[in-house]
Tab-separated table of C-alpha atoms and ligand atoms in Angstrom:
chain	number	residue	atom	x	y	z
A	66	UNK	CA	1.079	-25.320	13.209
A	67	UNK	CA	-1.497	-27.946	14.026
A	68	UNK	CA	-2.571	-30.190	11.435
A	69	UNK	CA	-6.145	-29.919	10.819
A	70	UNK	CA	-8.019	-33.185	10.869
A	71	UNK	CA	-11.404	-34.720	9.657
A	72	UNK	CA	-14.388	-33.564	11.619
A	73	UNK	CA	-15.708	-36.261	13.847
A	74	UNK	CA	-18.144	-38.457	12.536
A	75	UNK	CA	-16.487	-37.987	9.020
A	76	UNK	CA	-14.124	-40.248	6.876
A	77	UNK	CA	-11.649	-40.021	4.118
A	78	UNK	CA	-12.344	-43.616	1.596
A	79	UNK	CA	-9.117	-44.311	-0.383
A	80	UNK	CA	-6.640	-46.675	-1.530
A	81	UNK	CA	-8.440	-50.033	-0.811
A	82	UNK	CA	-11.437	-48.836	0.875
A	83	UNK	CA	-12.172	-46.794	-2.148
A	84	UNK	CA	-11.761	-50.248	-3.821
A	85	UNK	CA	-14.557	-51.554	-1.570
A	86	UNK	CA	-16.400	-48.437	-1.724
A	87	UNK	CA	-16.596	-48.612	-6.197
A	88	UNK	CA	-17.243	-52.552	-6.367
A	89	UNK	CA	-20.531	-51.628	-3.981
A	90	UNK	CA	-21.459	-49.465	-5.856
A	91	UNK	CA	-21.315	-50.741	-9.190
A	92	UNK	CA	-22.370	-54.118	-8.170
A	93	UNK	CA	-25.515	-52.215	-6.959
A	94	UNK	CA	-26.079	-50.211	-10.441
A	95	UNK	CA	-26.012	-53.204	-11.871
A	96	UNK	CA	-28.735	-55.187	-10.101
A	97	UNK	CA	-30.810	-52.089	-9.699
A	98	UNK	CA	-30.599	-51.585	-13.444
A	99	UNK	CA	-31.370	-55.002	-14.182
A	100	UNK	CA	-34.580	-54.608	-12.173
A	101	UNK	CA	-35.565	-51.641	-14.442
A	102	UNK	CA	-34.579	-48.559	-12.063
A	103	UNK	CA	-32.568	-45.390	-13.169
A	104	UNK	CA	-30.206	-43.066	-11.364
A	105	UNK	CA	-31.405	-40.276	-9.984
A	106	UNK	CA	-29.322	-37.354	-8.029
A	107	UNK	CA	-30.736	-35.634	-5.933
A	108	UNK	CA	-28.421	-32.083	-4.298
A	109	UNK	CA	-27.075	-32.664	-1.489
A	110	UNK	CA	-29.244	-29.693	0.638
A	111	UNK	CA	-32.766	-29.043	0.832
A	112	UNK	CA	-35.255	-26.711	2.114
A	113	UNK	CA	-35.199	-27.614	5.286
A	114	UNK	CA	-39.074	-27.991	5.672
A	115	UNK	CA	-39.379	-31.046	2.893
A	116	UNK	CA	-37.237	-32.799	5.720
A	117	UNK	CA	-39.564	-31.803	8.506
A	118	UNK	CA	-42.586	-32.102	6.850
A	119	UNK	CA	-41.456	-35.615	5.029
A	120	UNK	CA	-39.505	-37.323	7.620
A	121	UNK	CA	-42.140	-36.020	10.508
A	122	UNK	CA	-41.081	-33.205	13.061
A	123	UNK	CA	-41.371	-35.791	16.182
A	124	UNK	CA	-38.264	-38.361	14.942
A	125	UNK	CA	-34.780	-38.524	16.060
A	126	UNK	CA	-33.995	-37.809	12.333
A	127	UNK	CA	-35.592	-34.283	12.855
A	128	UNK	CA	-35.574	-33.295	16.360
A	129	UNK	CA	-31.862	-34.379	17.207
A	130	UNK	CA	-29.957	-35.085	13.639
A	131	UNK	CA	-30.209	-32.668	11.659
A	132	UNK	CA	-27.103	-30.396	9.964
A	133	UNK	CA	-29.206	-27.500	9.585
A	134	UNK	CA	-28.198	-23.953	9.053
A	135	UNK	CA	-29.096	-20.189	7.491
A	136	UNK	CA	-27.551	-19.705	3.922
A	137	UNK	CA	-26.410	-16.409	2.711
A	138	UNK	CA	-30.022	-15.095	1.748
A	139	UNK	CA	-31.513	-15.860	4.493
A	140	UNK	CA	-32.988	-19.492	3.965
A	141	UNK	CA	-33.119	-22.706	5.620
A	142	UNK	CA	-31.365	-25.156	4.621
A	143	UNK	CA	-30.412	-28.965	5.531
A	144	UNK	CA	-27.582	-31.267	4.399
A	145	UNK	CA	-29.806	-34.295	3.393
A	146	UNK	CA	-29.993	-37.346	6.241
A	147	UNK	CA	-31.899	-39.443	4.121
A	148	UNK	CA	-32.757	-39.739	-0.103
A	149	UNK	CA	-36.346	-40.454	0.097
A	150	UNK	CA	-37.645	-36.634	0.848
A	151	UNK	CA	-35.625	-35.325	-1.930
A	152	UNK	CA	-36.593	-38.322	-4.586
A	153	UNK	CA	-39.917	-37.541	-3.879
A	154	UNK	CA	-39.864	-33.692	-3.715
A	155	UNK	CA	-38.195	-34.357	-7.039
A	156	UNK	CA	-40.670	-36.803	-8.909
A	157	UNK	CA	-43.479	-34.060	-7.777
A	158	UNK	CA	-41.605	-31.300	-8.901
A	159	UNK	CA	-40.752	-32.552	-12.597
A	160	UNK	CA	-44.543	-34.280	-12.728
A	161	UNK	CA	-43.175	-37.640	-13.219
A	162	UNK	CA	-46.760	-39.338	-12.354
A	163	UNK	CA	-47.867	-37.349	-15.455
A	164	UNK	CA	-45.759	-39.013	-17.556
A	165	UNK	CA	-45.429	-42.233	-16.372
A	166	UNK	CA	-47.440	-44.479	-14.305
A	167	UNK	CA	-44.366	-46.437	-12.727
A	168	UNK	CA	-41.088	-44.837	-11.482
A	169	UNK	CA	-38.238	-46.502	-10.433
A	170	UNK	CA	-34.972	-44.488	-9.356
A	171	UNK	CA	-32.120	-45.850	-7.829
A	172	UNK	CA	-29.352	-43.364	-5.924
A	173	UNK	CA	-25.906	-43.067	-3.916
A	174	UNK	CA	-24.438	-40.611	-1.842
A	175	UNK	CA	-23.335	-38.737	1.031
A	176	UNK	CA	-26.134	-38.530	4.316
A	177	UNK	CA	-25.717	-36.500	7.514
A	178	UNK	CA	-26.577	-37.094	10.570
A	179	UNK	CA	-25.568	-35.397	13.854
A	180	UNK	CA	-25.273	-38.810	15.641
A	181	UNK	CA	-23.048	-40.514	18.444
A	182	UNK	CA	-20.171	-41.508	16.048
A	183	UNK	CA	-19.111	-45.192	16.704
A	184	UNK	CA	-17.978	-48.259	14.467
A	185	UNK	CA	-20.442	-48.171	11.966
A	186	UNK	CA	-22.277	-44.922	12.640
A	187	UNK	CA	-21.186	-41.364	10.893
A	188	UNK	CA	-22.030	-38.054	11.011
A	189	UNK	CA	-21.569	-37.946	7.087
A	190	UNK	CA	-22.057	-41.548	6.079
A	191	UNK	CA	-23.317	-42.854	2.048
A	192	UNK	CA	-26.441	-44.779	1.423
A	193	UNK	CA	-27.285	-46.524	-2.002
A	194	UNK	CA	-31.492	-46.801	-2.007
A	195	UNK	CA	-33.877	-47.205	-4.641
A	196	UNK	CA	-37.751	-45.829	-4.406
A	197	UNK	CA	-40.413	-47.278	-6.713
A	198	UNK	CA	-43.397	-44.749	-7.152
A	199	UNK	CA	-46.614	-45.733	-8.430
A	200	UNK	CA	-47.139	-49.155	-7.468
A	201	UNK	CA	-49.426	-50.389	-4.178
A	202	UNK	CA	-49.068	-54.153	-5.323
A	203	UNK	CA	-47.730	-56.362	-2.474
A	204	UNK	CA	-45.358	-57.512	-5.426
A	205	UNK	CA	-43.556	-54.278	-5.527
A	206	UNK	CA	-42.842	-54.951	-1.868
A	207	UNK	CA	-41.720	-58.124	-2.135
A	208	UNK	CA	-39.351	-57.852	-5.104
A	209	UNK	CA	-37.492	-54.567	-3.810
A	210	UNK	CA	-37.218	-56.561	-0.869
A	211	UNK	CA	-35.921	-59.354	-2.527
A	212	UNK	CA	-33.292	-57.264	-4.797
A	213	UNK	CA	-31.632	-55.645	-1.735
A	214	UNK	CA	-31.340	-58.776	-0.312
A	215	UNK	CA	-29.814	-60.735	-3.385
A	216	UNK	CA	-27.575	-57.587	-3.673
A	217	UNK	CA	-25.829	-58.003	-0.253
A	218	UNK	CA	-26.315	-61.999	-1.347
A	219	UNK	CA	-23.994	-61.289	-4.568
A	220	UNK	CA	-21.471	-59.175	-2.338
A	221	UNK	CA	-21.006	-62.374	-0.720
A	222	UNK	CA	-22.692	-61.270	2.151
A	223	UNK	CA	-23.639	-63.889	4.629
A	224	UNK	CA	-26.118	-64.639	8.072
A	225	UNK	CA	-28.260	-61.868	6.923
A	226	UNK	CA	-31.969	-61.760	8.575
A	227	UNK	CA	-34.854	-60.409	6.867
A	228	UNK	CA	-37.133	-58.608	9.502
A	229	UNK	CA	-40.481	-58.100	8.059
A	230	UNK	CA	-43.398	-56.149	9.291
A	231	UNK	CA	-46.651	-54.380	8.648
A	232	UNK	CA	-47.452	-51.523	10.267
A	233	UNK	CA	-50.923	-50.926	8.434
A	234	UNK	CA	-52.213	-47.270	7.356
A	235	UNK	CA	-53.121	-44.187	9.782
A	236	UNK	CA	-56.407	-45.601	10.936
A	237	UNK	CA	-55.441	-49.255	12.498
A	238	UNK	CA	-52.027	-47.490	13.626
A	239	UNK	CA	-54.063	-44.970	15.878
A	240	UNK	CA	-56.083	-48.154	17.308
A	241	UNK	CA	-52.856	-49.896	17.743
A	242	UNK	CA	-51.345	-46.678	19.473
A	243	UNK	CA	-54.670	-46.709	22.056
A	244	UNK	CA	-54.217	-50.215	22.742
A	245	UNK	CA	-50.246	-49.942	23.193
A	246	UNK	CA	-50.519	-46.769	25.349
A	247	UNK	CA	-52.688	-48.771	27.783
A	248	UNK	CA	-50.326	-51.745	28.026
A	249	UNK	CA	-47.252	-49.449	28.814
A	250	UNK	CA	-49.141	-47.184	30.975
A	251	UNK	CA	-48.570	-49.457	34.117
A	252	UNK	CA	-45.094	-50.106	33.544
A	253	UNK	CA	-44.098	-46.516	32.877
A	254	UNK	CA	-42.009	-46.024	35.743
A	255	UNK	CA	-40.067	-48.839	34.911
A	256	UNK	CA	-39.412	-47.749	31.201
A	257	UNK	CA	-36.291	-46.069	30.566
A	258	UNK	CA	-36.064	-42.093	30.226
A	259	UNK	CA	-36.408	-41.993	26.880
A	260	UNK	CA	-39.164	-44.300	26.532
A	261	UNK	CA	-41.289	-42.747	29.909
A	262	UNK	CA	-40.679	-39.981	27.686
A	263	UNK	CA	-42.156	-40.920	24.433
A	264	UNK	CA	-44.426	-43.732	25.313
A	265	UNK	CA	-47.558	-41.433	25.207
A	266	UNK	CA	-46.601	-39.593	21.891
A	267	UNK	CA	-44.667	-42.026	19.804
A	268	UNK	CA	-45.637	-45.114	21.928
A	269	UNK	CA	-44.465	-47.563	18.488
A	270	UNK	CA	-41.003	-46.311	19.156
A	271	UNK	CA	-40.761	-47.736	22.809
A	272	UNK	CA	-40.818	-51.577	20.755
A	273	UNK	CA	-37.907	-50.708	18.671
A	274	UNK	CA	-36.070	-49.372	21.819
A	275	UNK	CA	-32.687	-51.214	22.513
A	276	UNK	CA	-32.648	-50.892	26.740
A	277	UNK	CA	-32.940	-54.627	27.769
A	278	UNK	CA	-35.132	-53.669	30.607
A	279	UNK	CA	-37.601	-51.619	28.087
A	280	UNK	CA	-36.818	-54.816	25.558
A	281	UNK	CA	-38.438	-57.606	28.930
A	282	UNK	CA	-41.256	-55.437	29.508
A	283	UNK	CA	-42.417	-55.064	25.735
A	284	UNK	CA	-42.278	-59.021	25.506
A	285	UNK	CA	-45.992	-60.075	25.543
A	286	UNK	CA	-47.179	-55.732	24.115
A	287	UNK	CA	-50.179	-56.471	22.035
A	288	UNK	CA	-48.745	-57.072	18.608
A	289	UNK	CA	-49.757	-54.180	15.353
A	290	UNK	CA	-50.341	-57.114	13.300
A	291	UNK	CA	-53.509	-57.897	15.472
A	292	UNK	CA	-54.727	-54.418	14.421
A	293	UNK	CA	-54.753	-54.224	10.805
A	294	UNK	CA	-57.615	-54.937	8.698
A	295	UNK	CA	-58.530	-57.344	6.489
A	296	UNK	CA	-57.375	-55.518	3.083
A	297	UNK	CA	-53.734	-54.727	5.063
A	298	UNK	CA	-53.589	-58.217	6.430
A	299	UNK	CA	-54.297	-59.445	2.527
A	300	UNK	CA	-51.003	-57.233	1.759
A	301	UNK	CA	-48.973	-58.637	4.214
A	302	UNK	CA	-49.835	-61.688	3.283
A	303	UNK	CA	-49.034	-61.277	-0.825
A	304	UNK	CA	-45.713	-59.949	0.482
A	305	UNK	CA	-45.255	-63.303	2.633
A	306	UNK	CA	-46.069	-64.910	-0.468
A	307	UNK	CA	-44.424	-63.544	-3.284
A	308	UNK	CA	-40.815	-63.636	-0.787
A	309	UNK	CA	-41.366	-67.383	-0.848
A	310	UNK	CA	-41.505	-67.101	-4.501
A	311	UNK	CA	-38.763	-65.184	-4.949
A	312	UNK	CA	-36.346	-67.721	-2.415
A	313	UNK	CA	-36.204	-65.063	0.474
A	314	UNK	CA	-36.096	-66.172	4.010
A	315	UNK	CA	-37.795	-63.822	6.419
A	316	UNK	CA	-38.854	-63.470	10.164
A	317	UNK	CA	-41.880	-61.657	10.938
A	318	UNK	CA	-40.869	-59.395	13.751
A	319	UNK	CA	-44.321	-57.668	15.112
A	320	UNK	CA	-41.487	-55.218	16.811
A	321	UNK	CA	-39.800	-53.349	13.978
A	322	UNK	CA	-41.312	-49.973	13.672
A	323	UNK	CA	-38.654	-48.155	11.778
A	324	UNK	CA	-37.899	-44.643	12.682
A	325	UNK	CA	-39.380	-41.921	10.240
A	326	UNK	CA	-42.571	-40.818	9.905
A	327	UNK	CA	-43.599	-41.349	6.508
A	328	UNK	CA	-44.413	-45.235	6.535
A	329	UNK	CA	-47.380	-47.301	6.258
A	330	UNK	CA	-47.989	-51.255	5.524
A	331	UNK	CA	-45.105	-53.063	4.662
A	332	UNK	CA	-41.272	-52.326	6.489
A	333	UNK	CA	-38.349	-53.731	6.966
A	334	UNK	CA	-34.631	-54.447	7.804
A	335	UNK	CA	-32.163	-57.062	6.776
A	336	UNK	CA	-29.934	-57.143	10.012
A	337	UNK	CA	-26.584	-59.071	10.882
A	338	UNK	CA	-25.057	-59.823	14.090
A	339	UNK	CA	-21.674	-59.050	12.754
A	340	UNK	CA	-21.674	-55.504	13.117
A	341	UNK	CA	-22.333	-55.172	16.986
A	342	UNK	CA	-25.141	-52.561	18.122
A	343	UNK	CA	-25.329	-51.422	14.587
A	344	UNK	CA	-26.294	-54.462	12.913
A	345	UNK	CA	-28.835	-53.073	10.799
A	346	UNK	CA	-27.644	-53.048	6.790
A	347	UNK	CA	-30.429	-51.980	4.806
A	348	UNK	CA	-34.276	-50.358	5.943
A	349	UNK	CA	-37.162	-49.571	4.406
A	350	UNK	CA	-40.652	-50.021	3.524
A	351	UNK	CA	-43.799	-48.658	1.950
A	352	UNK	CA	-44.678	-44.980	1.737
A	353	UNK	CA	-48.206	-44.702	0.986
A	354	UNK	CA	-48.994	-41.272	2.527
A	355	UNK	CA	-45.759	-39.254	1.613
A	356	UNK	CA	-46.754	-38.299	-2.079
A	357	UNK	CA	-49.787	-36.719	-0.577
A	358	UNK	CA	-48.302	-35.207	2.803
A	359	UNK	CA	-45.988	-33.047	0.165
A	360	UNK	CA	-47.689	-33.049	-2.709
A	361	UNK	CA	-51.259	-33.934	-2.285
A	362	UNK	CA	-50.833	-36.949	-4.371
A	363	UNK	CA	-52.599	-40.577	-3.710
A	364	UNK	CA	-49.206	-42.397	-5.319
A	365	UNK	CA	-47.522	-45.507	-3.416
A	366	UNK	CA	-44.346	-45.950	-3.024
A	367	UNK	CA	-42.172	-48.776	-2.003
A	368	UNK	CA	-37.797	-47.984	-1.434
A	369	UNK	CA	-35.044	-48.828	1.115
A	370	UNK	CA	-31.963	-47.816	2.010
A	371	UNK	CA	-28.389	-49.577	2.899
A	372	UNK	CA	-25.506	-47.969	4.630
A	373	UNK	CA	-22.311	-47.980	2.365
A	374	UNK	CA	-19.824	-48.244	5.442
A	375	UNK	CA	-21.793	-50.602	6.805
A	376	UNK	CA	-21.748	-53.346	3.963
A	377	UNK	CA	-17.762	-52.180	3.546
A	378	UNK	CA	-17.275	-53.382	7.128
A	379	UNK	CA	-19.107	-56.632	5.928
A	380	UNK	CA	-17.841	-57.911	2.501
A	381	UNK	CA	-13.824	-58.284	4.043
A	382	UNK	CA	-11.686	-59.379	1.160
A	383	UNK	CA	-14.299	-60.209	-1.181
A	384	UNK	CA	-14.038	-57.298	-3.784
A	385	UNK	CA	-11.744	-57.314	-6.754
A	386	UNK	CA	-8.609	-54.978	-5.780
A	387	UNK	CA	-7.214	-52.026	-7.128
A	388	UNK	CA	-3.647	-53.368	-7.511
A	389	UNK	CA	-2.596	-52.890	-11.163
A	390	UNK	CA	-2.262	-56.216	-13.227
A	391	UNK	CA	1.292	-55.044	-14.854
A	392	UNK	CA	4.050	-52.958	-13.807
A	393	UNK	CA	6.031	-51.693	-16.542
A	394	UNK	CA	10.333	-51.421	-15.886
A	395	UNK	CA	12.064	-49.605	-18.348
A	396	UNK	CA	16.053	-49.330	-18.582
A	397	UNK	CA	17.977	-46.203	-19.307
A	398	UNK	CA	16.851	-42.739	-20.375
A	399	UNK	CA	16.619	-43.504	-24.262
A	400	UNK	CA	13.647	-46.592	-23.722
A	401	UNK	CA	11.635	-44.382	-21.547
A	402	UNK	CA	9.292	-42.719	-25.073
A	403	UNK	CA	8.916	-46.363	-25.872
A	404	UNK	CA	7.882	-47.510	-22.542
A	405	UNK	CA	5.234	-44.362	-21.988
A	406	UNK	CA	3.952	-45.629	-25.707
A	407	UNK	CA	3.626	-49.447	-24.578
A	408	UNK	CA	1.541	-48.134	-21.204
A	409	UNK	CA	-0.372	-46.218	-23.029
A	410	UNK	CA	-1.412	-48.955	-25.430
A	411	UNK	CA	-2.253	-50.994	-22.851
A	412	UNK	CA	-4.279	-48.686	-21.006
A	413	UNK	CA	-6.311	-48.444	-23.862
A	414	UNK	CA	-6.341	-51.899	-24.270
A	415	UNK	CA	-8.041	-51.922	-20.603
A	416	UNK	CA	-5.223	-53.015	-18.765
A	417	UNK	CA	-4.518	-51.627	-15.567
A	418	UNK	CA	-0.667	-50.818	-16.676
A	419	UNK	CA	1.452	-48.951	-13.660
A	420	UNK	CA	4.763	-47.534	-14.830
A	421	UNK	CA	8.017	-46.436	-13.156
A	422	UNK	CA	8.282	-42.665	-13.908
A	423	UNK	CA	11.810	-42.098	-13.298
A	424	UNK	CA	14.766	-44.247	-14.371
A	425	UNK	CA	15.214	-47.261	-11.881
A	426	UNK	CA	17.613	-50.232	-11.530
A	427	UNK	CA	16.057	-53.165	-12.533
A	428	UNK	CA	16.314	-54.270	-8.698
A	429	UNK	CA	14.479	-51.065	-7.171
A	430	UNK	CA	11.790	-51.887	-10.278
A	431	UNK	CA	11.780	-55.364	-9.083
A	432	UNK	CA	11.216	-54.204	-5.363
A	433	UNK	CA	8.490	-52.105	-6.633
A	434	UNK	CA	6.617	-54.823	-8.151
A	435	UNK	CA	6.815	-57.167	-5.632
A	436	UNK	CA	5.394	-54.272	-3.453
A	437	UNK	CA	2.518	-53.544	-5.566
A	438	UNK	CA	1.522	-57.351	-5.918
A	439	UNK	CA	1.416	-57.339	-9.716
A	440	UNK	CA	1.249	-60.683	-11.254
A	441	UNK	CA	2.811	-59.343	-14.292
A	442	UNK	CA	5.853	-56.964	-15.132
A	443	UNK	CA	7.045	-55.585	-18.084
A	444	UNK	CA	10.392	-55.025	-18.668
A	445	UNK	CA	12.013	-52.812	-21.750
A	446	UNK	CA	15.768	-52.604	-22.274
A	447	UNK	CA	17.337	-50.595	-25.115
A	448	UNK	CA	17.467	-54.331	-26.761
A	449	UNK	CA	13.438	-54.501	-26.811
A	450	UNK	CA	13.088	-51.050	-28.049
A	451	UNK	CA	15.056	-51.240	-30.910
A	452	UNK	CA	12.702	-54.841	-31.504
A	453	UNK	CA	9.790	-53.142	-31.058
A	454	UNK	CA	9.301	-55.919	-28.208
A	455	UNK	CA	8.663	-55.677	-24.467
A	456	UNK	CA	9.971	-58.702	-22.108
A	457	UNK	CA	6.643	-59.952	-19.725
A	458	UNK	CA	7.647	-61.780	-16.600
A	459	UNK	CA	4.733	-63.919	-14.838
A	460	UNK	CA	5.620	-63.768	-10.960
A	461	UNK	CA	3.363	-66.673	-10.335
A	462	UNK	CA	5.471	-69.026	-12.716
A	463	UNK	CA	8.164	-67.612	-12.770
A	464	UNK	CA	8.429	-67.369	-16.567
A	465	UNK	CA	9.558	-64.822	-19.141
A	466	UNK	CA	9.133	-64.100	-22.621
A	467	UNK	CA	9.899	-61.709	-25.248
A	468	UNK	CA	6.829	-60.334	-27.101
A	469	UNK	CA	5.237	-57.831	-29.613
A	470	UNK	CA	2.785	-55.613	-27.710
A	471	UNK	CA	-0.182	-57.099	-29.223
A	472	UNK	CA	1.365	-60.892	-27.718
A	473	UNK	CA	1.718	-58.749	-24.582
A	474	UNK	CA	-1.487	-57.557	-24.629
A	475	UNK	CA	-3.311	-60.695	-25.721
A	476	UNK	CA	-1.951	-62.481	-22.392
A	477	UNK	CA	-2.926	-59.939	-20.195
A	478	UNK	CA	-6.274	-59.808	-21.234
A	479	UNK	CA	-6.708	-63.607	-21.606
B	660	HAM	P1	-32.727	-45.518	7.595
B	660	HAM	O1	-33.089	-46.781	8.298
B	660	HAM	O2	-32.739	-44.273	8.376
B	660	HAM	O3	-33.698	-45.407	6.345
B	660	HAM	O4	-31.288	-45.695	6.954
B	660	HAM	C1	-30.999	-46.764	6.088
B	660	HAM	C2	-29.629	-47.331	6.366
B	660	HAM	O5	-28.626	-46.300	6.338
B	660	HAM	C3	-29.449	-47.951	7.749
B	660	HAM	O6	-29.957	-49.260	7.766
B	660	HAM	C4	-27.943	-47.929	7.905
B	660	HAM	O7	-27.337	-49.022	7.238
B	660	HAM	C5	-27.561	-46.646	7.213
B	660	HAM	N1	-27.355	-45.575	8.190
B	660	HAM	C6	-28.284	-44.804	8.789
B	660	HAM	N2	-27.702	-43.921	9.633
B	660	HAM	C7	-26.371	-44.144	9.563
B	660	HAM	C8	-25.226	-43.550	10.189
B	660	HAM	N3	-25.333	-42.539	11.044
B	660	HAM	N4	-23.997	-44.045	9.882
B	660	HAM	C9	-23.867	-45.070	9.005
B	660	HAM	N5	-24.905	-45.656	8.384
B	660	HAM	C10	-26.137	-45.206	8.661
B	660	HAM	C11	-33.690	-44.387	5.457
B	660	HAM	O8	-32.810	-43.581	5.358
B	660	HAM	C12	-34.852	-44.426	4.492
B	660	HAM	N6	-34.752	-43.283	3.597
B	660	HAM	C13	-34.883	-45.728	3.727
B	660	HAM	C14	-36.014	-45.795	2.748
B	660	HAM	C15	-35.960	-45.570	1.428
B	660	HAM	N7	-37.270	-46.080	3.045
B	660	HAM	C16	-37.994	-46.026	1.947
B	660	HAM	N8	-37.205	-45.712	0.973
């Protein structure tokens, strides 16, 4: 019988990975929360118009990526490939604006996208994001900015490069299109397919295009920056501003256009060179003109997104393990209801306790130990039991002692 496998593009996350996977995740609950945002959850499907009508029917996102099919009545549905659709679809749904005039969820999950699966790019991958609805000040940009970055920072993530543009609102973009179309024009033969494609329709996406030759020939493109007016340029500049304040280091890159439809002013990246051709960690920007593209609402909104995998590829040893901190030995049949009673107190006690479940020599125990890397074992002999003591062994310095369980537990909490 053949053994059926992961579909491609897909991963399993255990043992230490899963490790990684929960210390990203809670680190990030916890700086999120201490900014002031909430969890939301979102399902994982959607209608698939909110997706085409959100993220904009012309992007790879839509056109190429999606994981879209017919349920059993009839509709059309899409696994989500991005949260910001659905947290929006969401605040309009439930009338959020009415009852608040500042929102700020935070979120984590499973994505799909039917992409080219490589090191760093899934077919199913997780995000963690935030969106903040309600706010237009260049503040708002500036500090979400300056949270995602300061989370990767407290992951211990290094050499990270804040890309910063501004792509202004629908009127300077369509002067900025005119004026780009007429500076590829001439060198459309020697753009690459996709781009001698696209360069008349989506024109912005030819500067974000990775071909080297496509990446010469946009060198000296008139830069979007030049286009905006004086009220986006006044934005821009509060974001430059308030990133100083806040201690993050930035590079204005008049190139990053990011790839959905729904953005205006402000975007972003915070890239890395350690993670080969996909070195980008966390995207976003502001979304002026989605609230009212699905809802006819005039609310701003300001989020990102960071890939899960990605960061996991990035932090290497620098999340606490999931190796229990005691392994517990017990000696003959008649100790083994005081040994489950001594684990179980110090479980509760909020120790991560392992235990032997069958009867072991003390030398397989002692092999099992060492295996699991415990610093600490425990080891209970009829002699203990009768005591109402447990015998804790400290690998590091190699010392022993007989104790009470509240001793026990007192040094293994220290
Ligand atoms: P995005 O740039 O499409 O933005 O994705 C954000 C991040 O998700 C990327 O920077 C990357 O780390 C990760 N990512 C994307 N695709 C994959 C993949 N196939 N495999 C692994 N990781 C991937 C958004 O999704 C926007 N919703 C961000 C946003 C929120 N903008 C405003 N609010």
């Amino acid at each position: 019988m053949k053994l059926l496998k992961a579909v491609r593009g897909t991963k399993d996350i255990f043992g230490e990975d899963a490790a990684k996977y929960n210390y990203i995740v809670n680190t990030a609950s916890e700086v999120f929360e201490a900014y002031g945002y909430s969890m939301i959850k979102t399902p994982i499907f959607e209608e698939t118009n909110l997706f085409k009508r959100g993220i904009g029917e012309g992007t790879d996102v839509v056109s190429k990526e999606m994981y879209t099919f017919t349920d059993r009545g009839e509709r059309s549905l899409t696994l989500r490939p991005e949260g910001t659709a659905a947290v929006v679809r969401s605040y309009l749904e439930h009338k959020i604006y009415g009852k608040e005039d500042f929102t700020k969820y935070y979120y984590m999950g499973s994505m799909f996208r039917y992409e080219r699966p490589q090191a760093g790019r899934q077919r199913e991958f997780n995000q963690l994001g935030v969106e903040a609805l309600g706010e237009s000040s260049p503040v708002l940009d500036a500090e979400v900015i300056a949270m995602g970055y300061k989370l990767l920072e407290k992951l211990g993530i290094t050499d990270l490069e804040v890309n910063i543009n501004s792509i202004g609102g629908n009127d300077s973009r369509t002067k900025y299109r005119e004026t780009l179309i007429d500076f590829l024009t001439p060198l459309k033969d020697e753009l690459c397919e996709d781009c001698a494609t696209r360069y008349e329709n989506n024109p912005l996406r030819v500067l974000d295009c990775k071909n080297p030759k496509c990446k010469e020939l946009i060198t000296d493109s008139p830069k979007i920056t030049d286009s905006l007016d004086e009220q986006e340029k006044a934005h821009f500049e509060g974001v430059k501003k308030y990133l100083d304040i806040f201690g993050v280091k930035y590079v204005v890159n008049s190139n990053l256009v990011r790839g959905l439809d729904y953005y205006s002013s402000t975007v972003y990246e915070i890239v890395t060179n350690k993670l080969g051709a996909q070195g980008t960690v966390l995207g976003g920007g502001r979304y002026d003109g989605l609230l009212t593209q699905l809802g006819n609402k005039e609310i701003p909104a300001f989020g990102f997104a960071a890939g899960i995998e990605r960061i996991m590829m990035l932090i290497g040893d620098n999340y606490p393990s999931n190796t229990p901190e005691v392994h517990i030995a017990w000696l003959g049949e008649e100790t083994a209801e005081y040994a489950f009673a001594v684990a179980d107190r110090l479980r509760t006690a909020g120790i991560k306790a392992n235990i032997e479940f069958v009867n072991k020599s003390m030398k397989a125990s002692m092999k099992k130990a060492d295996k699991l890397g415990v610093d600490y074992t425990i080891i209970i002999g009829s002699e203990e039991m009768e005591n109402g003591r447990l015998v804790l062994k400290n690998f590091a310095e190699r010392t022993q002692e007989t104790l009470t369980i509240d001793e026990a537990i007192a040094v293994l909490t220290k």
